[in-house]
Coordinates of C-alpha atoms in Angstrom, one line a residue:
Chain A
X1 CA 117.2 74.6 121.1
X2 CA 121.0 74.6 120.7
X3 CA 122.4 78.4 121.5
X4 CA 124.5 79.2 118.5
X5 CA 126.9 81.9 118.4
X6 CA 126.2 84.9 115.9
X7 CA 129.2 86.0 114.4
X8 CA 128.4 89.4 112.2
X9 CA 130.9 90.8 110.4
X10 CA 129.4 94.0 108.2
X11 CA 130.5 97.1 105.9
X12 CA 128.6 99.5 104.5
X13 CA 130.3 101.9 102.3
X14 CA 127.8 104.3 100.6
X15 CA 127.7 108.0 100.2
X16 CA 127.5 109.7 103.7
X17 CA 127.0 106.2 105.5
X18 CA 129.9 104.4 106.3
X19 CA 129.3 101.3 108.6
X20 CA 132.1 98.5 109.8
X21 CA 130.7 96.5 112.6
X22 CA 132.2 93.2 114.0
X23 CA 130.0 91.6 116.8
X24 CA 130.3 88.3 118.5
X25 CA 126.6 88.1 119.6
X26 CA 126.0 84.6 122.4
X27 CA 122.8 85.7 124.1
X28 CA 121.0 88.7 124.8
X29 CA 123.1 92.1 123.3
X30 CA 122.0 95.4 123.6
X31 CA 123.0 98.1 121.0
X32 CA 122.6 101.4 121.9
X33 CA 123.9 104.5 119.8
X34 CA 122.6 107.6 118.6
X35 CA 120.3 108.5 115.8
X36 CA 121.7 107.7 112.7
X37 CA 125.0 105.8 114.4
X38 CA 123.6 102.9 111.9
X39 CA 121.6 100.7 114.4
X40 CA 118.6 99.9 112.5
X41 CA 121.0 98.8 109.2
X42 CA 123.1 96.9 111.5
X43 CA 119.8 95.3 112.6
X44 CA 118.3 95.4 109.2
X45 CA 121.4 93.5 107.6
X46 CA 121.4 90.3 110.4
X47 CA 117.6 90.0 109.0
X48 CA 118.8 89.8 105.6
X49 CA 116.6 92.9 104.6
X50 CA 119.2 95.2 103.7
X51 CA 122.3 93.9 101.9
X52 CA 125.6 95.1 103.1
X53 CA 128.7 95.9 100.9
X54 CA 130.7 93.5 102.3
X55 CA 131.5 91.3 105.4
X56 CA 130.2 87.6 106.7
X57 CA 127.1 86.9 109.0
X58 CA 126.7 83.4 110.6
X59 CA 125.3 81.5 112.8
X60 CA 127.2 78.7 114.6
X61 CA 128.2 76.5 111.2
X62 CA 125.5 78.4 109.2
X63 CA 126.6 80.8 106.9
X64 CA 123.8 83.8 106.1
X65 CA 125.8 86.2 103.9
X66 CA 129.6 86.1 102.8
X67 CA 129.8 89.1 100.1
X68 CA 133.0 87.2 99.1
X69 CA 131.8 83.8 98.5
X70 CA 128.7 85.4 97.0
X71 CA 126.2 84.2 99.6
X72 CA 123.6 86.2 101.0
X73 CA 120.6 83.8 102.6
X74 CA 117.0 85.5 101.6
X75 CA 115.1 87.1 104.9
X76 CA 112.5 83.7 104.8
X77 CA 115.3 81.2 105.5
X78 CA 117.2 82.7 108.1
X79 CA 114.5 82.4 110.8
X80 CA 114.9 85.4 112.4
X81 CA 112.1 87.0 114.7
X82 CA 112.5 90.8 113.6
X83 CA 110.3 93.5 115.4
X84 CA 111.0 96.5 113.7
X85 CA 110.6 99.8 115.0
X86 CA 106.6 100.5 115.1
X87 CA 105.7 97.3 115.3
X88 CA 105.2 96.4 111.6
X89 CA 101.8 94.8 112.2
X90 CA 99.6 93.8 109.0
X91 CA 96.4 96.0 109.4
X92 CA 94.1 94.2 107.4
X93 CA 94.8 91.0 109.4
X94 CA 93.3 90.1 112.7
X95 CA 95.9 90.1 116.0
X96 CA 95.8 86.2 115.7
X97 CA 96.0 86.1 112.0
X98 CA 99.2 88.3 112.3
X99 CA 100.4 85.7 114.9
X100 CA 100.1 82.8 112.9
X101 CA 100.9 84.4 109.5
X102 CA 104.9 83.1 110.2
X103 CA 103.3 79.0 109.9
X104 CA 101.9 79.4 106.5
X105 CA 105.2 79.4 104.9
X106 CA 108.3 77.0 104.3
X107 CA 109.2 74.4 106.4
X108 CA 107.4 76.1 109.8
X109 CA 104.1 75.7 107.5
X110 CA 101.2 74.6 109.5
X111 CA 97.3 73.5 108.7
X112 CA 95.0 76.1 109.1
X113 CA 93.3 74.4 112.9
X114 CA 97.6 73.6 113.9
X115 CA 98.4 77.4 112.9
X116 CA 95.2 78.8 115.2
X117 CA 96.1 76.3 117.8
X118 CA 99.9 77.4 118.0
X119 CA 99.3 81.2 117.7
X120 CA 96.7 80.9 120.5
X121 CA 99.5 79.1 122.4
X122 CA 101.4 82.1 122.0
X123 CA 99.7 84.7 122.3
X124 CA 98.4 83.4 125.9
X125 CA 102.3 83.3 126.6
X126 CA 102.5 86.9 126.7
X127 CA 99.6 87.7 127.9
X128 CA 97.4 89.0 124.8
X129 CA 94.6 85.9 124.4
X130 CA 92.0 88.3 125.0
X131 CA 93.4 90.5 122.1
X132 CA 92.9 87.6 119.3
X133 CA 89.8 88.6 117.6
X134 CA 91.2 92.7 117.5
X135 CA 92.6 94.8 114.6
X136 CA 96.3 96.4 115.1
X137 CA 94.6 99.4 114.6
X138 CA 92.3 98.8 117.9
X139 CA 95.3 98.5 119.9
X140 CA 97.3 100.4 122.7
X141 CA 101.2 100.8 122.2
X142 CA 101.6 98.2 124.7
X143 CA 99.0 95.8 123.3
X144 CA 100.5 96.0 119.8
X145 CA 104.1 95.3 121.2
X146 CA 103.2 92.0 122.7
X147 CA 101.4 90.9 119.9
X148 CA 104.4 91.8 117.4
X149 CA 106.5 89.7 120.1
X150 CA 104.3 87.1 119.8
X151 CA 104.6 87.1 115.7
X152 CA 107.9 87.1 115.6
X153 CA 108.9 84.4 118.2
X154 CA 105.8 81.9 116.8
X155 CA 108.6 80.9 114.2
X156 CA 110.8 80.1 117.2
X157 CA 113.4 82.2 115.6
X158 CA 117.3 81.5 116.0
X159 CA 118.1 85.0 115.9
X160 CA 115.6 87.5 118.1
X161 CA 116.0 91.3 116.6
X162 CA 113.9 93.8 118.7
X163 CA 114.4 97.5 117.0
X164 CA 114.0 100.0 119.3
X165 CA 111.0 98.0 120.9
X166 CA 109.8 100.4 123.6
X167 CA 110.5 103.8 121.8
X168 CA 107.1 104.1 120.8
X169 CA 105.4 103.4 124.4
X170 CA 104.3 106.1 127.0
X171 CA 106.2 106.0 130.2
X172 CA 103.3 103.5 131.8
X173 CA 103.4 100.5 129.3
X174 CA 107.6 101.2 129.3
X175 CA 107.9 99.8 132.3
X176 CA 105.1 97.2 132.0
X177 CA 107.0 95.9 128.7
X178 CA 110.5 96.3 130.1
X179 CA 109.5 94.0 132.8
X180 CA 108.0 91.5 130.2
X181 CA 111.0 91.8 127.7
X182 CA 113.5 91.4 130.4
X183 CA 112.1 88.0 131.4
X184 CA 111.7 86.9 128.1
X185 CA 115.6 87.7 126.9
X186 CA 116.6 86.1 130.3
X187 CA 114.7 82.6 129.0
X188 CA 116.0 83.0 125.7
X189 CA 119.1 81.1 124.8
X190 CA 119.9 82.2 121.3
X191 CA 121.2 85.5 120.3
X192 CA 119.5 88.5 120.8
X193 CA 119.9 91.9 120.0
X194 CA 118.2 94.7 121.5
X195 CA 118.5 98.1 120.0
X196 CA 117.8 100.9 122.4
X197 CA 118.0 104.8 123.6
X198 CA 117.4 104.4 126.5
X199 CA 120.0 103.2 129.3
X200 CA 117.1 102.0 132.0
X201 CA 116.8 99.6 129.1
X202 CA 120.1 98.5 129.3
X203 CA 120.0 98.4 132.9
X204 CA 116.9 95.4 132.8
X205 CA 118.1 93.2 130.4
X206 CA 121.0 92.7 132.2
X207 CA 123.2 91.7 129.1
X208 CA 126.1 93.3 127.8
X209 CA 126.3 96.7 125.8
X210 CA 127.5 97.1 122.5
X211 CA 127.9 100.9 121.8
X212 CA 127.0 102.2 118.1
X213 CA 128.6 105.5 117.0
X214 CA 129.4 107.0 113.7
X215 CA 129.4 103.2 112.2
X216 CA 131.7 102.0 114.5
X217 CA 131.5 99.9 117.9
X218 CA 133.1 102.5 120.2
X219 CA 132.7 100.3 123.7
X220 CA 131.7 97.2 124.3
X221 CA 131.1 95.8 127.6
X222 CA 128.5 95.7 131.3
X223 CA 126.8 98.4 131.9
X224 CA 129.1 98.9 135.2
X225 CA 132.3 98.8 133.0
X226 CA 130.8 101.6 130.6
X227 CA 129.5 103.9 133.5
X228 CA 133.0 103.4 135.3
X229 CA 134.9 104.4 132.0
X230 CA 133.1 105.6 129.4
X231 CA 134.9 105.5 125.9
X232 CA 133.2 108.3 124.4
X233 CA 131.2 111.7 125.7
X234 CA 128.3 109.5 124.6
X235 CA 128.8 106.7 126.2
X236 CA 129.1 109.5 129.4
X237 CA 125.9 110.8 129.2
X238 CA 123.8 107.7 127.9
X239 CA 125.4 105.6 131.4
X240 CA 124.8 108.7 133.6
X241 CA 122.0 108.1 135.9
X242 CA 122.3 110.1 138.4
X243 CA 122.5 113.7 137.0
X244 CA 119.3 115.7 137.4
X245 CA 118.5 117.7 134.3
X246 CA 120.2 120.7 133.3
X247 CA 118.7 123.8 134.4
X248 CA 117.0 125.6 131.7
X249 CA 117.3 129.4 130.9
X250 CA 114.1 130.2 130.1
X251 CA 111.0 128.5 132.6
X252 CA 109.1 126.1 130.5
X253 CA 106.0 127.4 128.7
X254 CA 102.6 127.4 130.3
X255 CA 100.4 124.7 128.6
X256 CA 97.3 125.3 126.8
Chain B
X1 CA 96.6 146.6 91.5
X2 CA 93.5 143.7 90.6
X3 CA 92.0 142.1 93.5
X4 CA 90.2 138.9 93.2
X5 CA 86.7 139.8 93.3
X6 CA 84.6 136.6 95.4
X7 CA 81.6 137.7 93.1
X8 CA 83.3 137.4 89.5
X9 CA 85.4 133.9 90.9
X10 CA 81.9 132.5 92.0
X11 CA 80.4 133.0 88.4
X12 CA 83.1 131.7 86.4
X13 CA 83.8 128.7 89.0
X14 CA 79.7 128.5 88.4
X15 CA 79.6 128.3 84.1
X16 CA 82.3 126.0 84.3
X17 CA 80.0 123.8 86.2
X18 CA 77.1 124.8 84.3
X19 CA 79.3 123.0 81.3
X20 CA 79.7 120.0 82.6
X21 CA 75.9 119.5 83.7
X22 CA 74.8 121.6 80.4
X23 CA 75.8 118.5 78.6
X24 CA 74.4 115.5 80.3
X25 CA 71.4 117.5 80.9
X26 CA 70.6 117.7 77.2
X27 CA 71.4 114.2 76.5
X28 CA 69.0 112.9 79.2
X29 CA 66.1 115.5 78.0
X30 CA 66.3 115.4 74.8
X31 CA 65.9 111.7 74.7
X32 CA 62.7 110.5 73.9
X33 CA 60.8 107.0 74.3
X34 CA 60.6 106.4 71.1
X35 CA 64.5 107.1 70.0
X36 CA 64.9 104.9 72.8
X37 CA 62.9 101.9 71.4
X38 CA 64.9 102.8 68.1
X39 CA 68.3 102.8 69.2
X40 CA 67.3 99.3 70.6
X41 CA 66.0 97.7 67.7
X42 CA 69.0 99.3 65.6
X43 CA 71.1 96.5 64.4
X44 CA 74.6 98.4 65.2
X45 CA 73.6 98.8 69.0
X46 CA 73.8 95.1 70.3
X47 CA 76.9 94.3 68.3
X48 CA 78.6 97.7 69.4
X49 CA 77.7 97.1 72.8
X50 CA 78.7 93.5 72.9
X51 CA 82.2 94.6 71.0
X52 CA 82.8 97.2 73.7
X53 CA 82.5 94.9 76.4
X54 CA 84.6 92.2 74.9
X55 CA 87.3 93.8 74.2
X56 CA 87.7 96.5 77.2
X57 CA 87.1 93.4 79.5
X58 CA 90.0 91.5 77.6
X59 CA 92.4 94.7 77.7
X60 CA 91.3 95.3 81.3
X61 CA 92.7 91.5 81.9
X62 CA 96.0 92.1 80.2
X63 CA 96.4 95.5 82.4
X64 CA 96.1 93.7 85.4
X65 CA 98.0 90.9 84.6
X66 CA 100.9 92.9 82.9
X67 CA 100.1 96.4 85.0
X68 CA 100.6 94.4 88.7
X69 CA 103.8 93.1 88.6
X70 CA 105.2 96.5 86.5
X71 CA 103.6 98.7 89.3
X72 CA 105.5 96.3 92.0
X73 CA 108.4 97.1 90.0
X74 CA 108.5 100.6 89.8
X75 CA 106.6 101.3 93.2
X76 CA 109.8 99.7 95.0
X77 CA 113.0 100.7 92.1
X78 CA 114.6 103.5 92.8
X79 CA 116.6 102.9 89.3
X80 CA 117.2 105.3 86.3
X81 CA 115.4 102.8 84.2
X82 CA 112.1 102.8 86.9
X83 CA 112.5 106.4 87.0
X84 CA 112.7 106.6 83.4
X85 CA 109.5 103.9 82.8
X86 CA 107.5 106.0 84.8
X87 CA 108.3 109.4 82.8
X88 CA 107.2 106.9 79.9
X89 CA 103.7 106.2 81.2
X90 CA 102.6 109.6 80.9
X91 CA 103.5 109.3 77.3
X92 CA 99.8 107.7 76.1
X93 CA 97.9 110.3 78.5
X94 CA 99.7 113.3 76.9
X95 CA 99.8 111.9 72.9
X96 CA 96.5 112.2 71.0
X97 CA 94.8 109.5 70.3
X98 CA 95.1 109.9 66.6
X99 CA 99.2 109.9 67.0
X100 CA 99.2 107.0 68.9
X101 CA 96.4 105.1 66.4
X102 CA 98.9 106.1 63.5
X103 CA 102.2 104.7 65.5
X104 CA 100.3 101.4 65.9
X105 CA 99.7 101.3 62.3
X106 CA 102.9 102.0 61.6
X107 CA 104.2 99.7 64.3
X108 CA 101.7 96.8 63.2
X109 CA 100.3 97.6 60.1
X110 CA 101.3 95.6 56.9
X111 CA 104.6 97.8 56.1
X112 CA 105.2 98.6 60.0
X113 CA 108.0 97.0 62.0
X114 CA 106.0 94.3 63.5
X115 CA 103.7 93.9 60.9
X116 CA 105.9 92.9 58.1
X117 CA 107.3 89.7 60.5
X118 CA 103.6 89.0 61.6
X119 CA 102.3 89.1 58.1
X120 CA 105.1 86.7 56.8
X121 CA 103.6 84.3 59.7
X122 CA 100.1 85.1 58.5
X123 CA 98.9 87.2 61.2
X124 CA 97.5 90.7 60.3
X125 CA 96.4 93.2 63.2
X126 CA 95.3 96.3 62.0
X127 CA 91.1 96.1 61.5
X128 CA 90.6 93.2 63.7
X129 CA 89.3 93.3 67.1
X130 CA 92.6 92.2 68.2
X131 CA 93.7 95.7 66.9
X132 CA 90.8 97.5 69.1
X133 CA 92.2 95.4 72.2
X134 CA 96.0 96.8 71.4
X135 CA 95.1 100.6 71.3
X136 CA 93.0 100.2 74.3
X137 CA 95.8 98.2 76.3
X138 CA 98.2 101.3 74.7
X139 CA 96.0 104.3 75.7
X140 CA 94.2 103.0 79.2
X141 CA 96.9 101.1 81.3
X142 CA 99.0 103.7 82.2
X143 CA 95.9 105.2 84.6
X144 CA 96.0 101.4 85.8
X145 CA 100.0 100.9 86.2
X146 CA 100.1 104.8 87.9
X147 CA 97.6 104.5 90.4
X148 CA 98.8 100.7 91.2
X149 CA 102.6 102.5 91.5
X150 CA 100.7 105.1 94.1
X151 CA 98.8 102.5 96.3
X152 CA 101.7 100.5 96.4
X153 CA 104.0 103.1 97.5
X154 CA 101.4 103.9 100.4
X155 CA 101.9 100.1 101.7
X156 CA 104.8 100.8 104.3
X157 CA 107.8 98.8 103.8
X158 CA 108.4 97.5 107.3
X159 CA 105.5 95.0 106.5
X160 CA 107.0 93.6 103.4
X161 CA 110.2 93.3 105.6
X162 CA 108.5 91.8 108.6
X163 CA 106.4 88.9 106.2
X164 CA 109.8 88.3 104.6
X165 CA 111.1 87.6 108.1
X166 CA 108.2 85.5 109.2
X167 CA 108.7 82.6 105.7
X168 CA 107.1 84.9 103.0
X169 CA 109.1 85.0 99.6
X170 CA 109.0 88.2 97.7
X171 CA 106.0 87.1 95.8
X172 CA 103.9 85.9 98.6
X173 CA 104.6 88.9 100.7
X174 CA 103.2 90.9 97.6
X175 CA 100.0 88.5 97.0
X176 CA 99.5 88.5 100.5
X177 CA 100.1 91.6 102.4
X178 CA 100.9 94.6 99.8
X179 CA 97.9 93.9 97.3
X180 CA 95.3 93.6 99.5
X181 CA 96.4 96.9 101.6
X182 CA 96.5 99.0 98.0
X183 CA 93.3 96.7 96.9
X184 CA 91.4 100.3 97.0
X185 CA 93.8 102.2 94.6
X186 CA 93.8 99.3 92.2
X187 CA 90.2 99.4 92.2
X188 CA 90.6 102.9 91.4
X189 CA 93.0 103.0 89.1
X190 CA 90.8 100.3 87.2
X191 CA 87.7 101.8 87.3
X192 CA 89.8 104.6 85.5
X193 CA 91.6 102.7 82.8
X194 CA 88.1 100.3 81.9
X195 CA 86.2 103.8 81.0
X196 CA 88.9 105.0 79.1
X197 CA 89.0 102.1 77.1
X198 CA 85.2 102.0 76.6
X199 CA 85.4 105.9 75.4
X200 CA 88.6 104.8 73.3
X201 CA 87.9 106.3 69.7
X202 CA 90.8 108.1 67.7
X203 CA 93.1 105.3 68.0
X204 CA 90.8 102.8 67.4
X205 CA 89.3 104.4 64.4
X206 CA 92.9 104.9 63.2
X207 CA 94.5 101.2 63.5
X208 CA 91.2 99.2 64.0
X209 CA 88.4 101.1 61.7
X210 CA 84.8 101.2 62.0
X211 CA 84.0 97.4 60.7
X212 CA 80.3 96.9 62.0
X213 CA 80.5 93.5 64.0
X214 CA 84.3 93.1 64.3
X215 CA 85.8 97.1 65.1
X216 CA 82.7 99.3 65.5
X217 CA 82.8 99.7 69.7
X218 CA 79.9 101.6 70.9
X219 CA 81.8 105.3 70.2
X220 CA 82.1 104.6 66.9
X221 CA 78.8 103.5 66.6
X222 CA 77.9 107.0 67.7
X223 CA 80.1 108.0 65.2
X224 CA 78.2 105.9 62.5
X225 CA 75.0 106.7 63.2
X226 CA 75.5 110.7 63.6
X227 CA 76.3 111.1 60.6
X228 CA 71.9 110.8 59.5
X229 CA 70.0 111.3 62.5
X230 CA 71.2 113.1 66.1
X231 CA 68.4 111.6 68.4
X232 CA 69.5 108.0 67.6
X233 CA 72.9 109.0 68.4
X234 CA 71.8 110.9 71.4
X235 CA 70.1 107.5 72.8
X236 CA 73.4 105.6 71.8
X237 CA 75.3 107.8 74.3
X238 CA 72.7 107.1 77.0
X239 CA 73.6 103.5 76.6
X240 CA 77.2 104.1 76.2
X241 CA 77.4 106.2 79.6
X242 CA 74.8 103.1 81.2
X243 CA 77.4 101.1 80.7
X244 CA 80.4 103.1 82.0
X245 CA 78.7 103.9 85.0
X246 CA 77.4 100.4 85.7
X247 CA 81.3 98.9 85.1
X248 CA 82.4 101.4 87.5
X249 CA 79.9 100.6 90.0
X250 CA 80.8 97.0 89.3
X251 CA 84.2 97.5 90.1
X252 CA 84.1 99.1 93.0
X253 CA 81.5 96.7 94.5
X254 CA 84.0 94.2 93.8
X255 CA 87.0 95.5 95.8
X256 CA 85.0 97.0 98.8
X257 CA 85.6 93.4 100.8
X258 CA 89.2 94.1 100.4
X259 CA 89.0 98.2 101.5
X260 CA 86.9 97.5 104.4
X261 CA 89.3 94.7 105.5
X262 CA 92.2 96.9 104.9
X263 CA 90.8 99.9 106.6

């Protein structure tokens, strides 16, 4: 697959949200910001969900939205693998009906024994064969993340969007996943945005960091590079490593 | 200062109990064998019955048909005019019957708005059993359209987003992912609307009338048969509830593939 660059230009202007982002996106990307800096729009807007007020995404020659040439590419067309935050798996479908839901449609449409065939294929890729015959409901955190992985990249998507993918794991299958995400953006070659919290995240993928505040792209840079001069007081204490917690006043409550 | 007393709360919460089951319990006592056997050979039963199930099946289709892609509409518009739509479906639960069996006559009836157009192309509504189709489409599919709106709403939207993103267009994402997850509250909501239109009376006595054959549905055969003798009426409600309960079974039986799935 050719790597195409991802050139998003996008505005929101709405009551109490006002969003201008420009991002030249080549490979792996992570965005990192705090709540309600605008990540999951940002996100939301490259998958053609959400509709911005104005501004230009594409992708190499491929145009997906120009407000002012009145072109905005529906979500189905832009093949892009979106994970959103919680996974978004169908409940009444089984793990590898979720997986091969993306090859019933459009021009990835496969027969029935082709889609089984494929999403087997995938899922075995990251590790979740044994998971096929399950419900998202019988899942772990962990479980459910690969196989929402899986979904989205059975499409072999151009564009990989992972929302906040590990936000919703305990500490055990955080570092399992991180391991398993990191190797899979390294093989990647198309763009891919990572949207994160958390700056160990940052630290695996080994890409560069696009900082999200207030609707603007504060910083923009290696991890290094943001640590040694941090733009903003967040940029200060999401890079800060090394700090041990601040002491509380009050000792923490005895449990139950 | 009055304190609520457990004692006096438990009788009243009791009589009104006591007047639901009063009710029922004297329709299913009272009834005897031989009413039974009457109400069967009576010659406005079969028709009534057959009426009643014609027509609330046929208004039960148009509800879905109509009622599905309205609910998709107003479970995801956050509009005036889906705001407004949805203040206006409460509109033929709160008017009486009656009212809304006179504004279809004067909405389709030979001088009405409609009517005058539809007469000049020959077609006359009122007192046909097209007529007892239209006031039970008007006065059950809002308990349809609502509870769709509802089960919808509980389908998270990330899904929708997410099958968008994987090839789905808007309608196959809906076919495919949100109607099966709110497959239980349609059921619901249908089961609802079909017995409201199988005890639909004032309106359709109003714009249909009581035409043995063509308008008499099983109420106003009731209605009919009251008039001279109580027990044969009594054993035309038994058969009138028989039904209601057997169509809600029905129903329900049909969508529990889709709730277990979705559970």
């Amino acid at each position: 697959m050719t790597s195409d660059v991802l050139d998003v230009h996008v505005t929101f202007a709405r009551r109490g949200f006002d969003l201008d982002v420009r991002l030249r996106v080549t490979g792996p990307l992570v965005l990192v910001g705090p709540n309600g800096a605008g990540k999951t729009s940002f996100v939301r807007a490259v998958a053609g969900i959400l509709r911005p007020d104005g501004g230009r995404i594409a992708l190499g020659d491929t145009v997906l939205y120009d407000e002012d040439a009145h072109v905005c590419v529906p979500p189905e067309t832009r093949r892009v693998g979106y994970v959103p935050q919680g996974f978004g798996l169908f409940p009444h479908l089984s793990v590898l009906e979720n997986v091969a839901y993306g090859l019933r449609h459009g021009s990835a449409r496969l027969d029935a024994a082709q889609r089984t065939e494929r999403a087997r294929a995938v899922l075995e890729a990251h590790g979740a064969l044994h998971l096929a015959d399950r419900r998202p409901a019988d899942l772990s955190g962990g479980e459910a993340q690969r196989v929402a992985l899986a979904r989205a990249l059975v499409i072999e998507p151009a564009i990989l969007l992972l929302d906040e993918p590990l936000a919703a794991l305990d500490a055990a299958a955080r570092r399992s996943m991180r391991t398993h995400l990191s190797a899979l953006v390294g093989k990647r070659s198309g763009p891919t945005i990572f949207v994160s919290h958390d700056v160990r995240d940052a630290a695996a993928m080994d890409a560069p960091c696009a900082v999200l505040e207030g609707g603007r792209i504060v910083q923009y840079g290696n991890l290094e590079d943001l640590r040694a001069a941090p733009a903003t007081p967040f940029v200060a204490e999401f890079t800060d490593l090394g700090t041990p917690p601040p002491i509380r006043d009050a000792p923490p409550r005895p449990r139950a | 200062m009055i304190r609520p007393i457990p004692a006096l709360g438990a009788v009243l919460a009791g009589s009104l109990v006591g007047l639901y089951l009063l009710p029922l319990a004297a329709l299913v006592l009272s009834v005897t064998g031989g009413d039974i056997s009457r109400a069967v050979a009576h010659p406005a039963l079969a028709p009534a019955l057959a009426l009643s199930l014609r027509t609330s099946a046929v208004a039960m289709a148009a509800t879905v048909a109509a009622g599905l892609p309205l609910a998709l509409y107003l479970a995801r518009s956050r509009g005036r005019v889906a705001r407004l739509l949805l203040a206006l479906l409460d509109l033929p639960i709160v008017l009486p019957p009656a009212v809304v069996g006179v504004a279809l006559l004067a909405a389709f009836g030979r001088g009405g708005w409609l009517g005058a157009w539809l007469s000049s192309l020959g077609i006359h509504v009122p007192f046909t059993a097209l007529a007892v189709v239209l006031a039970q489409v008007v006065v059950a599919s809002p308990f349809f359209v609502k509870a769709a709106v509802s089960a919808i709403r509980s389908v998270p939207n990330d899904l929708v987003d997410v099958a968008r993103t994987l090839g789905a267009s808007r309608t196959a994402a809906a076919v495919q992912i949100v109607l099966p997850l709110a497959a239980g509250g349609l059921a619901t909501g249908l089961g609802l609307a079909w017995a409201r239109a199988l005890g639909e009376f004032g309106a359709t006595l109003i714009f249909a009338g009581n035409l043995p054959g063509t308008t008499q549905t099983l109420p106003l055969a009731i209605y009919t048969v009251l008039e001279g003798d109580l027990s044969l009426a009594i054993a035309f409600s038994l058969a009138a509830a028989l039904t209601a309960v057997v169509l809600l079974a029905l129903v329900r039986a049909g969508a529990a593939p889709w709730t277990r799935r979705a559970a």
